[in-house]
mmCIF file of C-alpha atoms in Angstrom:
data_model
loop_
_atom_site.group_PDB
_atom_site.id
_atom_site.type_symbol
_atom_site.label_atom_id
_atom_site.label_comp_id
_atom_site.label_asym_id
_atom_site.label_seq_id
_atom_site.Cartn_x
_atom_site.Cartn_y
_atom_site.Cartn_z
ATOM 1 C CA MET A 1 162.452 66.932 51.684
ATOM 2 C CA VAL A 2 159.072 66.496 49.936
ATOM 3 C CA ARG A 3 158.965 62.832 50.809
ATOM 4 C CA THR A 4 159.787 63.491 54.423
ATOM 5 C CA ARG A 5 156.978 66.066 54.789
ATOM 6 C CA ALA A 6 154.521 63.664 53.194
ATOM 7 C CA GLN A 7 155.589 60.993 55.614
ATOM 8 C CA ASP A 8 155.080 63.390 58.535
ATOM 9 C CA GLN A 9 151.611 64.257 57.327
ATOM 10 C CA ALA A 10 150.740 60.587 56.955
ATOM 11 C CA ALA A 11 151.942 59.924 60.496
ATOM 12 C CA ALA A 12 149.860 62.827 61.845
ATOM 13 C CA LYS A 13 146.748 61.556 60.074
ATOM 14 C CA SER A 14 147.183 58.073 61.460
ATOM 15 C CA GLU A 15 147.134 59.490 65.031
ATOM 16 C CA ASP A 16 143.761 61.219 64.555
ATOM 17 C CA THR A 17 140.617 59.096 64.781
ATOM 18 C CA THR A 18 138.653 61.671 62.828
ATOM 19 C CA SER A 19 139.741 62.796 59.398
ATOM 20 C CA ALA A 20 140.336 66.513 59.123
ATOM 21 C CA PRO A 21 139.317 68.673 56.158
ATOM 22 C CA PRO A 22 141.928 69.378 53.514
ATOM 23 C CA THR A 23 142.631 72.763 55.093
ATOM 24 C CA GLU A 24 143.643 71.234 58.451
ATOM 25 C CA SER A 25 147.335 71.345 57.566
ATOM 26 C CA LYS A 26 147.098 75.106 57.836
ATOM 27 C CA ILE A 27 145.398 75.122 61.245
ATOM 28 C CA PRO A 28 148.487 74.700 63.433
ATOM 29 C CA GLN A 29 150.063 77.731 61.821
ATOM 30 C CA LYS A 30 147.018 79.833 62.547
ATOM 31 C CA ARG A 31 146.712 78.637 66.164
ATOM 32 C CA GLN A 32 150.280 79.653 66.811
ATOM 33 C CA GLU A 33 149.170 83.252 66.341
ATOM 34 C CA PRO A 34 147.320 84.485 69.481
ATOM 35 C CA GLU A 35 145.246 87.061 67.641
ATOM 36 C CA ASP A 36 143.553 84.288 65.566
ATOM 37 C CA GLU A 37 142.277 82.353 68.594
ATOM 38 C CA ASP A 38 138.625 83.389 68.585
ATOM 39 C CA ASP A 39 135.193 81.923 67.958
ATOM 40 C CA THR A 40 135.175 82.767 64.225
ATOM 41 C CA ASN A 41 137.856 80.170 63.483
ATOM 42 C CA GLU A 42 135.940 77.484 65.378
ATOM 43 C CA GLU A 43 132.954 77.777 63.039
ATOM 44 C CA ASP A 44 135.045 76.999 59.904
ATOM 45 C CA GLU A 45 137.199 74.251 61.407
ATOM 46 C CA PRO A 46 135.505 71.240 63.063
ATOM 47 C CA PRO A 47 137.863 70.409 65.948
ATOM 48 C CA THR A 48 139.363 67.015 66.396
ATOM 49 C CA LYS A 49 139.041 65.181 69.694
ATOM 50 C CA ALA A 50 142.571 66.145 70.565
ATOM 51 C CA SER A 51 142.002 69.793 69.735
ATOM 52 C CA LYS A 52 138.661 69.743 71.585
ATOM 53 C CA LYS A 53 140.357 68.450 74.725
ATOM 54 C CA GLY A 54 143.046 71.060 74.363
ATOM 55 C CA LYS A 55 140.448 73.774 73.966
ATOM 56 C CA GLU A 56 138.553 72.637 77.091
ATOM 57 C CA ALA A 57 141.775 72.589 79.054
ATOM 58 C CA ASN A 58 142.636 76.049 77.831
ATOM 59 C CA GLN A 59 139.163 77.331 78.678
ATOM 60 C CA GLY A 60 139.422 75.865 82.156
ATOM 61 C CA ASN A 61 142.774 77.509 82.674
ATOM 62 C CA ASN A 62 141.568 80.791 81.238
ATOM 63 C CA SER A 63 138.481 80.869 83.479
ATOM 64 C CA THR A 64 140.613 80.122 86.504
ATOM 65 C CA LYS A 65 142.963 82.918 85.628
ATOM 66 C CA GLY A 66 140.026 85.236 85.116
ATOM 67 C CA ASN A 67 138.705 84.445 88.566
ATOM 68 C CA GLU A 68 142.116 84.890 90.100
ATOM 69 C CA SER A 69 142.512 88.283 88.468
ATOM 70 C CA ASN A 70 139.122 89.451 89.839
ATOM 71 C CA GLU A 71 139.741 88.184 93.350
ATOM 72 C CA THR A 72 143.434 88.819 93.858
ATOM 73 C CA ASN A 73 145.207 90.741 91.137
ATOM 74 C CA ASP A 74 142.711 93.584 91.040
ATOM 75 C CA PRO A 75 141.062 93.964 94.445
ATOM 76 C CA ASN A 76 139.211 97.074 93.375
ATOM 77 C CA GLU A 77 137.413 95.250 90.594
ATOM 78 C CA GLY A 78 136.567 92.413 92.921
ATOM 79 C CA ASN A 79 135.084 94.800 95.464
ATOM 80 C CA GLU A 80 133.108 96.670 92.836
ATOM 81 C CA SER A 81 131.694 93.410 91.507
ATOM 82 C CA ASN A 82 130.665 92.317 94.977
ATOM 83 C CA GLN A 83 129.022 95.659 95.639
ATOM 84 C CA GLY A 84 126.907 95.531 92.509
ATOM 85 C CA SER A 85 128.819 98.340 90.837
ATOM 86 C CA GLU A 86 127.624 99.358 87.389
ATOM 87 C CA SER A 87 131.193 99.493 86.058
ATOM 88 C CA ASN A 88 130.712 95.953 84.653
ATOM 89 C CA ASP A 89 127.208 95.856 83.208
ATOM 90 C CA GLY A 90 127.487 92.333 81.872
ATOM 91 C CA ASN A 91 128.288 90.868 85.268
ATOM 92 C CA LYS A 92 126.157 93.247 87.327
ATOM 93 C CA PRO A 93 124.342 91.306 90.062
ATOM 94 C CA ASN A 94 120.640 91.844 90.549
ATOM 95 C CA ASP A 95 119.416 94.319 93.129
ATOM 96 C CA GLY A 96 118.266 91.549 95.425
ATOM 97 C CA ASN A 97 121.855 90.436 95.960
ATOM 98 C CA LYS A 98 123.190 93.954 96.253
ATOM 99 C CA PRO A 99 124.364 94.511 99.839
ATOM 100 C CA ASN A 100 123.332 98.141 99.948
ATOM 101 C CA GLU A 101 121.788 100.078 102.809
ATOM 102 C CA ASP A 102 118.288 98.887 101.903
ATOM 103 C CA ASN A 103 119.268 95.239 102.351
ATOM 104 C CA LYS A 104 121.460 95.691 105.405
ATOM 105 C CA PRO A 105 119.745 95.155 108.748
ATOM 106 C CA SER A 106 118.677 98.604 109.883
ATOM 107 C CA LYS A 107 119.174 99.705 113.440
ATOM 108 C CA SER A 108 115.586 100.927 113.454
ATOM 109 C CA ASN A 109 114.375 97.371 112.685
ATOM 110 C CA LYS A 110 115.784 96.051 115.951
ATOM 111 C CA PRO A 111 113.713 96.356 119.142
ATOM 112 C CA ASN A 112 114.986 99.005 121.519
ATOM 113 C CA THR A 113 114.405 97.747 125.035
ATOM 114 C CA THR A 114 115.269 101.102 126.624
ATOM 115 C CA ILE A 115 112.582 102.952 124.673
ATOM 116 C CA ARG A 116 110.115 100.170 125.332
ATOM 117 C CA THR A 117 110.789 100.335 129.068
ATOM 118 C CA LEU A 118 110.573 104.124 129.137
ATOM 119 C CA LEU A 119 107.205 104.157 127.402
ATOM 120 C CA SER A 120 105.768 101.323 129.474
ATOM 121 C CA THR A 121 106.762 102.782 132.847
ATOM 122 C CA HIS A 122 106.443 106.560 132.433
ATOM 123 C CA GLY A 123 105.005 107.138 128.967
ATOM 124 C CA THR A 124 101.849 109.127 129.635
ATOM 125 C CA LEU A 125 100.698 111.750 127.169
ATOM 126 C CA PRO A 126 100.803 115.448 128.086
ATOM 127 C CA LEU A 127 97.675 116.889 129.706
ATOM 128 C CA SER A 128 96.170 113.428 130.117
ATOM 129 C CA ASP A 129 95.835 114.088 133.863
ATOM 130 C CA THR A 130 93.822 117.290 133.390
ATOM 131 C CA SER A 131 90.123 117.967 132.934
ATOM 132 C CA LEU A 132 90.438 118.657 129.194
ATOM 133 C CA THR A 133 87.637 116.997 127.263
ATOM 134 C CA SER A 134 89.702 116.161 124.143
ATOM 135 C CA PRO A 135 93.414 116.232 125.027
ATOM 136 C CA GLN A 136 94.363 114.227 121.922
ATOM 137 C CA LYS A 137 92.500 116.373 119.406
ATOM 138 C CA PRO A 138 93.701 119.720 117.981
ATOM 139 C CA THR A 139 90.788 121.721 119.362
ATOM 140 C CA PRO A 140 91.259 125.406 120.271
ATOM 141 C CA GLU A 141 91.017 124.438 123.946
ATOM 142 C CA THR A 142 93.653 121.711 123.655
ATOM 143 C CA LEU A 143 96.120 123.992 121.861
ATOM 144 C CA LEU A 144 95.611 126.801 124.376
ATOM 145 C CA ALA A 145 96.148 124.296 127.192
ATOM 146 C CA HIS A 146 99.453 123.251 125.611
ATOM 147 C CA LEU A 147 100.510 126.892 125.437
ATOM 148 C CA LEU A 148 99.527 127.488 129.074
ATOM 149 C CA ASN A 149 101.486 124.393 130.065
ATOM 150 C CA ALA A 150 104.548 125.630 128.137
ATOM 151 C CA THR A 151 104.354 129.089 129.710
ATOM 152 C CA LEU A 152 103.931 127.849 133.278
ATOM 153 C CA SER A 153 106.514 125.050 132.970
ATOM 154 C CA SER A 154 109.281 127.250 131.588
ATOM 155 C CA THR A 155 109.748 129.318 134.746
ATOM 156 C CA ARG A 156 112.066 128.387 137.593
ATOM 157 C CA ILE A 157 109.684 126.407 139.736
ATOM 158 C CA SER A 158 109.558 122.704 140.486
ATOM 159 C CA HIS A 159 108.198 120.264 137.947
ATOM 160 C CA THR A 160 105.580 119.058 140.421
ATOM 161 C CA LEU A 161 104.385 122.569 141.242
ATOM 162 C CA ALA A 162 104.162 123.559 137.581
ATOM 163 C CA ALA A 163 102.094 120.455 136.803
ATOM 164 C CA LYS A 164 99.748 121.246 139.693
ATOM 165 C CA THR A 165 99.289 124.827 138.482
ATOM 166 C CA VAL A 166 98.531 123.660 134.933
ATOM 167 C CA ARG A 167 95.807 121.359 136.255
ATOM 168 C CA THR A 168 94.420 124.209 138.374
ATOM 169 C CA VAL A 169 94.159 126.781 135.563
ATOM 170 C CA ILE A 170 92.569 124.201 133.256
ATOM 171 C CA ASP A 171 90.079 123.285 135.966
ATOM 172 C CA ALA A 172 89.313 127.010 136.217
ATOM 173 C CA GLY A 173 88.375 126.985 132.517
ATOM 174 C CA TYR A 174 91.370 128.935 131.232
ATOM 175 C CA ALA A 175 91.777 126.635 128.240
ATOM 176 C CA ASN A 176 88.608 128.325 127.020
ATOM 177 C CA LEU A 177 89.652 131.689 125.647
ATOM 178 C CA SER A 178 86.383 133.376 126.545
ATOM 179 C CA THR A 179 86.795 132.412 130.206
ATOM 180 C CA LEU A 180 90.393 133.612 130.262
ATOM 181 C CA GLU A 181 89.375 136.918 128.661
ATOM 182 C CA LYS A 182 86.561 137.740 131.051
ATOM 183 C CA ASP A 183 88.412 136.954 134.300
ATOM 184 C CA THR A 184 89.990 139.934 136.007
ATOM 185 C CA TRP A 185 93.667 140.250 136.821
ATOM 186 C CA GLU A 186 92.823 139.695 140.497
ATOM 187 C CA ARG A 187 90.930 136.491 139.719
ATOM 188 C CA ARG A 188 93.773 135.149 137.583
ATOM 189 C CA THR A 189 96.166 135.886 140.449
ATOM 190 C CA GLU A 190 93.944 133.933 142.845
ATOM 191 C CA ILE A 191 93.840 130.926 140.505
ATOM 192 C CA LEU A 192 97.626 130.911 140.166
ATOM 193 C CA THR A 193 98.022 131.155 143.935
ATOM 194 C CA GLU A 194 95.627 128.246 144.376
ATOM 195 C CA GLY A 195 97.859 126.178 142.125
ATOM 196 C CA GLY A 196 100.916 127.067 144.214
ATOM 197 C CA TYR A 197 102.346 129.469 141.649
ATOM 198 C CA THR A 198 103.262 132.179 144.157
ATOM 199 C CA HIS A 199 106.654 133.520 143.053
ATOM 200 C CA TYR A 200 105.549 134.800 139.645
ATOM 201 C CA ARG A 201 101.788 135.073 140.083
ATOM 202 C CA GLU A 202 101.378 138.826 139.462
ATOM 203 C CA LYS A 203 103.596 138.876 136.395
ATOM 204 C CA THR A 204 102.052 135.685 135.039
ATOM 205 C CA ALA A 205 98.509 136.960 135.643
ATOM 206 C CA THR A 206 99.332 139.985 133.496
ATOM 207 C CA GLN A 207 100.866 137.823 130.762
ATOM 208 C CA LEU A 208 97.798 135.572 130.673
ATOM 209 C CA GLY A 209 95.616 138.619 129.977
ATOM 210 C CA GLU A 210 97.949 139.761 127.194
ATOM 211 C CA LEU A 211 98.011 136.253 125.745
ATOM 212 C CA ALA A 212 94.225 136.172 125.541
ATOM 213 C CA ALA A 213 94.124 139.542 123.767
ATOM 214 C CA LEU A 214 96.765 138.509 121.214
ATOM 215 C CA LEU A 215 95.074 135.196 120.396
ATOM 216 C CA ARG A 216 91.819 137.013 119.770
ATOM 217 C CA SER A 217 93.304 139.730 117.575
ATOM 218 C CA GLU A 218 95.934 137.787 115.631
ATOM 219 C CA TYR A 219 94.461 134.296 115.345
ATOM 220 C CA ASP A 220 90.726 134.785 115.843
ATOM 221 C CA GLY A 221 90.936 132.994 119.185
ATOM 222 C CA ASP A 222 92.276 129.720 117.741
ATOM 223 C CA LEU A 223 95.941 128.681 117.692
ATOM 224 C CA ASN A 224 95.192 126.413 114.738
ATOM 225 C CA ASN A 225 95.151 129.599 112.691
ATOM 226 C CA LEU A 226 98.734 130.213 113.806
ATOM 227 C CA LEU A 227 99.653 126.817 112.351
ATOM 228 C CA GLY A 228 97.823 127.697 109.150
ATOM 229 C CA GLN A 229 99.808 130.908 108.785
ATOM 230 C CA ALA A 230 103.046 129.051 109.468
ATOM 231 C CA LYS A 231 102.305 126.439 106.799
ATOM 232 C CA GLU A 232 101.398 129.112 104.278
ATOM 233 C CA ALA A 233 104.611 131.008 104.980
ATOM 234 C CA ALA A 234 106.690 127.838 104.727
ATOM 235 C CA GLY A 235 105.202 126.820 101.376
ATOM 236 C CA SER A 236 103.033 123.951 100.217
ATOM 237 C CA ASP A 237 105.929 121.522 99.793
ATOM 238 C CA ALA A 238 107.862 122.608 102.888
ATOM 239 C CA SER A 239 109.368 120.109 105.296
ATOM 240 C CA HIS A 240 108.104 119.684 108.837
ATOM 241 C CA GLU A 241 111.255 121.391 110.041
ATOM 242 C CA LYS A 242 110.473 124.508 108.019
ATOM 243 C CA VAL A 243 106.885 124.596 109.259
ATOM 244 C CA ARG A 244 108.095 124.117 112.824
ATOM 245 C CA ASP A 245 110.487 127.043 112.467
ATOM 246 C CA GLU A 246 107.627 129.253 111.311
ATOM 247 C CA VAL A 247 105.504 128.141 114.264
ATOM 248 C CA ARG A 248 108.324 128.868 116.689
ATOM 249 C CA SER A 249 108.921 132.365 115.348
ATOM 250 C CA ARG A 250 105.241 133.234 115.813
ATOM 251 C CA LEU A 251 105.017 131.795 119.309
ATOM 252 C CA LYS A 252 108.004 133.864 120.410
ATOM 253 C CA LYS A 253 106.075 137.027 119.593
ATOM 254 C CA ILE A 254 103.760 136.249 122.506
ATOM 255 C CA LYS A 255 104.891 138.029 125.660
ATOM 256 C CA GLY A 256 106.158 135.564 128.251
ATOM 257 C CA VAL A 257 106.862 132.826 125.685
ATOM 258 C CA GLY A 258 110.612 132.384 125.333
ATOM 259 C CA GLU A 259 112.909 129.748 123.866
ATOM 260 C CA VAL A 260 112.342 127.211 126.647
ATOM 261 C CA ALA A 261 108.565 127.645 126.517
ATOM 262 C CA VAL A 262 108.590 127.110 122.750
ATOM 263 C CA ASP A 263 110.653 123.935 123.217
ATOM 264 C CA VAL A 264 108.134 122.648 125.753
ATOM 265 C CA PHE A 265 105.263 123.467 123.397
ATOM 266 C CA CYS A 266 106.876 121.615 120.481
ATOM 267 C CA ASP A 267 107.582 118.613 122.725
ATOM 268 C CA THR A 268 103.995 118.286 123.906
ATOM 269 C CA ALA A 269 101.947 119.632 120.982
ATOM 270 C CA GLN A 270 103.561 117.440 118.301
ATOM 271 C CA GLY A 271 101.040 114.752 119.197
ATOM 272 C CA VAL A 272 98.178 116.942 117.935
ATOM 273 C CA TRP A 273 100.105 119.133 115.481
ATOM 274 C CA ARG A 274 101.883 116.457 113.468
ATOM 275 C CA GLU A 275 103.738 119.099 111.499
ATOM 276 C CA LEU A 276 105.940 119.656 114.550
ATOM 277 C CA ALA A 277 107.169 116.056 114.663
ATOM 278 C CA PRO A 278 109.714 114.757 115.203
ATOM 279 C CA PHE A 279 110.956 117.096 117.898
ATOM 280 C CA LEU A 280 113.042 116.677 121.027
ATOM 281 C CA ASP A 281 114.191 119.647 123.081
ATOM 282 C CA PRO A 282 117.959 120.049 123.688
ATOM 283 C CA ARG A 283 117.811 119.000 127.342
ATOM 284 C CA SER A 284 115.893 115.834 126.504
ATOM 285 C CA GLN A 285 118.404 115.086 123.747
ATOM 286 C CA LYS A 286 121.142 114.972 126.385
ATOM 287 C CA THR A 287 118.966 112.798 128.606
ATOM 288 C CA ALA A 288 118.434 110.365 125.738
ATOM 289 C CA GLU A 289 122.166 110.163 125.092
ATOM 290 C CA GLY A 290 122.791 109.546 128.789
ATOM 291 C CA LEU A 291 120.462 106.547 128.583
ATOM 292 C CA GLY A 292 122.361 105.132 125.615
ATOM 293 C CA LEU A 293 119.866 106.350 123.024
ATOM 294 C CA SER A 294 120.426 108.616 120.071
ATOM 295 C CA GLY A 295 119.955 112.308 120.729
ATOM 296 C CA ASP A 296 118.750 112.780 117.154
ATOM 297 C CA ALA A 297 114.965 113.183 117.030
ATOM 298 C CA GLU A 298 114.810 111.830 113.476
ATOM 299 C CA VAL A 299 116.647 108.647 114.470
ATOM 300 C CA LEU A 300 114.378 108.115 117.473
ATOM 301 C CA PHE A 301 111.350 108.781 115.269
ATOM 302 C CA GLY A 302 112.365 105.812 113.121
ATOM 303 C CA GLU A 303 112.749 103.359 115.998
ATOM 304 C CA PRO A 304 110.183 100.514 115.822
ATOM 305 C CA GLU A 305 108.709 101.462 119.192
ATOM 306 C CA ILE A 306 107.949 104.950 117.831
ATOM 307 C CA GLY A 307 107.145 103.889 114.258
ATOM 308 C CA ARG A 308 107.260 107.455 112.915
ATOM 309 C CA ASP A 309 104.091 108.178 114.872
ATOM 310 C CA PRO A 310 103.932 111.778 116.190
ATOM 311 C CA VAL A 311 101.852 110.654 119.182
ATOM 312 C CA GLU A 312 104.489 108.107 120.220
ATOM 313 C CA MET A 313 107.228 110.688 119.647
ATOM 314 C CA CYS A 314 105.287 113.020 121.928
ATOM 315 C CA ARG A 315 105.135 110.302 124.586
ATOM 316 C CA LEU A 316 108.879 109.719 124.332
ATOM 317 C CA ALA A 317 109.658 113.433 124.622
ATOM 318 C CA SER A 318 107.411 113.691 127.662
ATOM 319 C CA VAL A 319 108.887 110.673 129.432
ATOM 320 C CA LEU A 320 112.431 111.920 128.859
ATOM 321 C CA THR A 321 111.410 115.201 130.477
ATOM 322 C CA VAL A 322 109.970 113.356 133.478
ATOM 323 C CA VAL A 323 113.070 111.177 133.814
ATOM 324 C CA ARG A 324 115.312 114.244 133.759
ATOM 325 C CA LEU A 325 113.273 116.421 136.109
ATOM 326 C CA GLU A 326 112.636 113.633 138.608
ATOM 327 C CA GLY A 327 116.190 112.286 138.475
ATOM 328 C CA LYS A 328 115.235 108.791 137.347
ATOM 329 C CA GLU A 329 118.064 108.223 134.864
ATOM 330 C CA GLY A 330 119.534 105.531 137.119
ATOM 331 C CA GLU A 331 116.505 103.310 136.526
ATOM 332 C CA PHE A 332 117.483 102.854 132.885
ATOM 333 C CA THR A 333 121.293 102.665 132.967
#
């Protein structure tokens, strides 16, 4: 038996082109045990060509099996790896390859032809057709004009007639609080009649006098002070929505200013009071949806044509109002 083993060893040595260390006779026994197949054994035992080829083949098979297990045997792991999940830190892809929401094409990055057409055909700014000297600046006159527009437009008269009356009262100097205060009830009634505001002229003339008195007593004649109070009540780090809510609650305390009037004010004044943006009144939200747009003011605010610009949001709100009131939805569908 001893001679036969020696002969076997001699035959094995003759097949190897590289001589193995004296301990090589023990290697096969160790490699038959799976738990000993690791990198620590490779450092002590220089592999022969045959063992090196076997190792490469085994590594190739093992890597293939590893890939198959990630892609097929465990679909959850494969999906997590593709999504850049942190469950496998060693194989975590960099953020640039991570297909998250930041890297996905955003809807707001795509041109919206409907919004572009709306703004190019009907997108005039509120009060731009009046005699106001600074309709795009938050002056006391501009803010009072926006409030007059909201009050006159919220009653049940035609859009065209309301617009004419707004131009008439502004031409009469009623955006200047001092002028509005000094005019008599009879004179205010005459101005409203001149604008075509006949159904509600007496009641509205009274409300205009009360409005002037309240602005003087509560806000020192300047609606910007109303915004200041609203911002203070909302808090220094408050969202625009919170500030807008505070503004709305104060406006509703003015006699003749109801929910619809406040909506109109927020639509038109957001271009000069940026704290109101983005805003879109409920009726204009439905109009937007009917044109295939989002009814969400925040989504529309992020569209590239709006660019999170309160002035452009004001233009969009105004054009949606015009489209609805003048029945022009068919032009855009």
